[in-house]
CSV table of C-alpha atoms in Angstrom, one decimal:
chain,number,residue,atom,x,y,z
R,1,UNK,CA,100.9,-77.0,-57.4
R,2,UNK,CA,101.9,-74.8,-54.4
R,3,UNK,CA,101.7,-71.0,-54.3
R,4,UNK,CA,105.4,-70.6,-54.8
R,5,UNK,CA,105.2,-72.5,-58.1
R,6,UNK,CA,102.3,-70.3,-59.2
R,7,UNK,CA,104.4,-67.1,-58.7
R,8,UNK,CA,107.3,-68.4,-60.6
R,9,UNK,CA,108.0,-66.5,-63.9
R,10,UNK,CA,107.7,-69.1,-66.6
R,11,UNK,CA,108.5,-69.0,-70.3
R,12,UNK,CA,104.9,-69.8,-71.1
R,13,UNK,CA,103.7,-66.9,-69.0
R,14,UNK,CA,106.3,-64.6,-70.6
R,15,UNK,CA,105.2,-65.6,-74.2
R,16,UNK,CA,101.5,-65.1,-73.4
R,17,UNK,CA,102.2,-61.6,-72.0
R,18,UNK,CA,104.4,-60.7,-75.0
R,19,UNK,CA,101.6,-61.9,-77.4
R,20,UNK,CA,98.8,-60.0,-75.7
R,21,UNK,CA,101.0,-56.8,-75.6
R,22,UNK,CA,101.4,-57.0,-79.4
R,23,UNK,CA,97.7,-56.6,-79.9
R,24,UNK,CA,95.5,-53.5,-79.9
R,25,UNK,CA,92.4,-55.7,-79.6
R,26,UNK,CA,91.0,-57.5,-76.6
R,27,UNK,CA,91.4,-61.2,-77.4
R,28,UNK,CA,89.8,-64.2,-75.8
R,29,UNK,CA,92.0,-67.0,-74.4
R,30,UNK,CA,91.3,-69.1,-77.5
R,31,UNK,CA,92.5,-66.2,-79.8
R,32,UNK,CA,95.7,-65.9,-77.7
R,33,UNK,CA,96.2,-69.6,-77.7
R,34,UNK,CA,96.4,-69.6,-81.5
R,35,UNK,CA,99.1,-67.0,-81.4
R,36,UNK,CA,101.1,-68.5,-78.5
R,37,UNK,CA,101.0,-72.0,-80.1
R,38,UNK,CA,103.0,-70.6,-83.0
R,39,UNK,CA,105.9,-69.9,-80.6
R,40,UNK,CA,105.2,-72.7,-78.2
R,41,UNK,CA,103.7,-75.6,-80.2
R,42,UNK,CA,103.3,-77.9,-77.1
R,43,UNK,CA,101.4,-75.3,-75.0
R,44,UNK,CA,97.8,-76.3,-74.0
R,45,UNK,CA,94.7,-74.2,-74.0
R,46,UNK,CA,94.4,-74.9,-70.3
R,47,UNK,CA,97.8,-73.5,-69.7
R,48,UNK,CA,96.9,-70.3,-71.5
R,49,UNK,CA,93.7,-69.9,-69.5
R,50,UNK,CA,95.5,-70.5,-66.2
R,51,UNK,CA,98.3,-68.0,-67.0
R,52,UNK,CA,95.8,-65.4,-68.2
R,53,UNK,CA,93.9,-65.8,-64.9
R,54,UNK,CA,97.1,-65.6,-63.0
R,55,UNK,CA,98.2,-62.4,-64.8
R,56,UNK,CA,94.8,-60.8,-64.3
R,57,UNK,CA,94.8,-61.6,-60.6
R,58,UNK,CA,98.3,-60.3,-60.2
R,59,UNK,CA,97.1,-57.0,-61.8
R,60,UNK,CA,99.4,-57.3,-64.8
R,61,UNK,CA,96.5,-57.5,-67.3
R,62,UNK,CA,92.7,-57.1,-67.1
R,63,UNK,CA,90.2,-59.8,-67.5
R,64,UNK,CA,87.0,-58.3,-69.1
R,65,UNK,CA,83.7,-60.1,-68.4
R,66,UNK,CA,81.9,-58.9,-71.5
R,67,UNK,CA,78.6,-60.7,-70.9
R,68,UNK,CA,79.4,-63.3,-73.6
R,69,UNK,CA,80.6,-66.8,-73.0
R,70,UNK,CA,84.2,-65.9,-73.4
R,71,UNK,CA,86.1,-63.4,-71.3
R,72,UNK,CA,88.4,-61.0,-73.1
R,73,UNK,CA,91.8,-59.8,-72.0
R,74,UNK,CA,93.4,-56.4,-72.0
R,75,UNK,CA,97.1,-55.8,-71.7
R,76,UNK,CA,96.5,-52.4,-70.1
R,77,UNK,CA,95.7,-52.9,-66.4
R,78,UNK,CA,94.8,-49.3,-65.7
R,79,UNK,CA,91.2,-48.5,-65.2
R,80,UNK,CA,89.6,-47.4,-68.5
R,81,UNK,CA,86.3,-48.1,-70.2
R,82,UNK,CA,85.4,-50.4,-73.1
R,83,UNK,CA,82.7,-50.6,-75.8
R,84,UNK,CA,81.5,-54.0,-77.1
R,85,UNK,CA,79.7,-54.7,-80.3
R,86,UNK,CA,76.5,-56.6,-79.6
R,87,UNK,CA,76.7,-58.3,-83.0
R,88,UNK,CA,80.3,-59.5,-83.5
R,89,UNK,CA,81.6,-59.2,-79.9
R,90,UNK,CA,84.5,-56.8,-80.8
R,91,UNK,CA,85.8,-54.9,-77.8
R,92,UNK,CA,87.5,-51.6,-78.0
R,93,UNK,CA,88.9,-49.1,-75.5
R,94,UNK,CA,87.0,-45.9,-74.9
R,95,UNK,CA,89.5,-43.1,-75.0
R,96,UNK,CA,89.3,-39.8,-73.1
R,97,UNK,CA,86.7,-40.9,-70.6
R,98,UNK,CA,87.6,-39.7,-67.0
R,99,UNK,CA,87.5,-43.0,-65.1
R,100,UNK,CA,88.4,-41.3,-61.8
R,101,UNK,CA,85.3,-39.1,-62.1
R,102,UNK,CA,83.0,-42.2,-61.5
R,103,UNK,CA,85.0,-43.3,-58.5
R,104,UNK,CA,84.8,-39.8,-56.9
R,105,UNK,CA,81.1,-39.4,-57.6
R,106,UNK,CA,80.2,-42.9,-56.1
R,107,UNK,CA,82.4,-42.2,-53.1
R,108,UNK,CA,80.6,-38.8,-52.6
R,109,UNK,CA,77.1,-40.3,-53.0
R,110,UNK,CA,77.5,-43.7,-51.2
R,111,UNK,CA,80.5,-43.2,-48.9
R,112,UNK,CA,82.3,-46.2,-50.3
R,113,UNK,CA,86.1,-46.3,-50.7
R,114,UNK,CA,86.2,-47.4,-54.3
R,115,UNK,CA,88.8,-50.0,-55.1
R,116,UNK,CA,88.1,-50.3,-58.8
R,117,UNK,CA,85.3,-50.7,-61.3
R,118,UNK,CA,84.5,-51.9,-64.8
R,119,UNK,CA,82.2,-50.0,-67.1
R,120,UNK,CA,81.3,-51.3,-70.5
R,121,UNK,CA,79.3,-49.6,-73.2
R,122,UNK,CA,77.4,-51.8,-75.7
R,123,UNK,CA,76.7,-50.8,-79.3
R,124,UNK,CA,77.2,-51.8,-82.9
R,125,UNK,CA,80.7,-51.4,-84.3
R,126,UNK,CA,81.3,-49.6,-87.6
R,127,UNK,CA,82.0,-52.9,-89.5
R,128,UNK,CA,78.7,-54.5,-88.4
R,129,UNK,CA,76.8,-51.3,-89.0
R,130,UNK,CA,78.2,-51.1,-92.5
R,131,UNK,CA,77.4,-54.8,-93.1
R,132,UNK,CA,73.9,-54.2,-91.8
R,133,UNK,CA,73.4,-51.3,-94.2
R,134,UNK,CA,74.5,-53.5,-97.2
R,135,UNK,CA,72.0,-56.2,-96.2
R,136,UNK,CA,69.1,-53.8,-96.0
């Protein structure tokens, strides 16, 4: 497939984008595949992966490397922080954290021109914490 074909706006890519934008979670490719397949029954998991990677590289969505086996995806391409549950893998946005502050501080200290960054906090989500309390 040449680069012109990769840039073409496809129905599959549009449906994948629409489905991720409906979610307030940070789904894996497999989770999105299940949703997309309801609208496009013949779509393959590989097609979903390729299109998610394309959309992330194009800056339309974010690909989050969470330290687990599966990457997660975020429909919001703006720089913002995330928190991940170390028990269930849930990923949420961290609101009201000044992302530009980190860029400015690193620039001041190291002299780098910061192009972007990802910062992830790791903890235990409220659901897992509640579950843990019931077990003990």
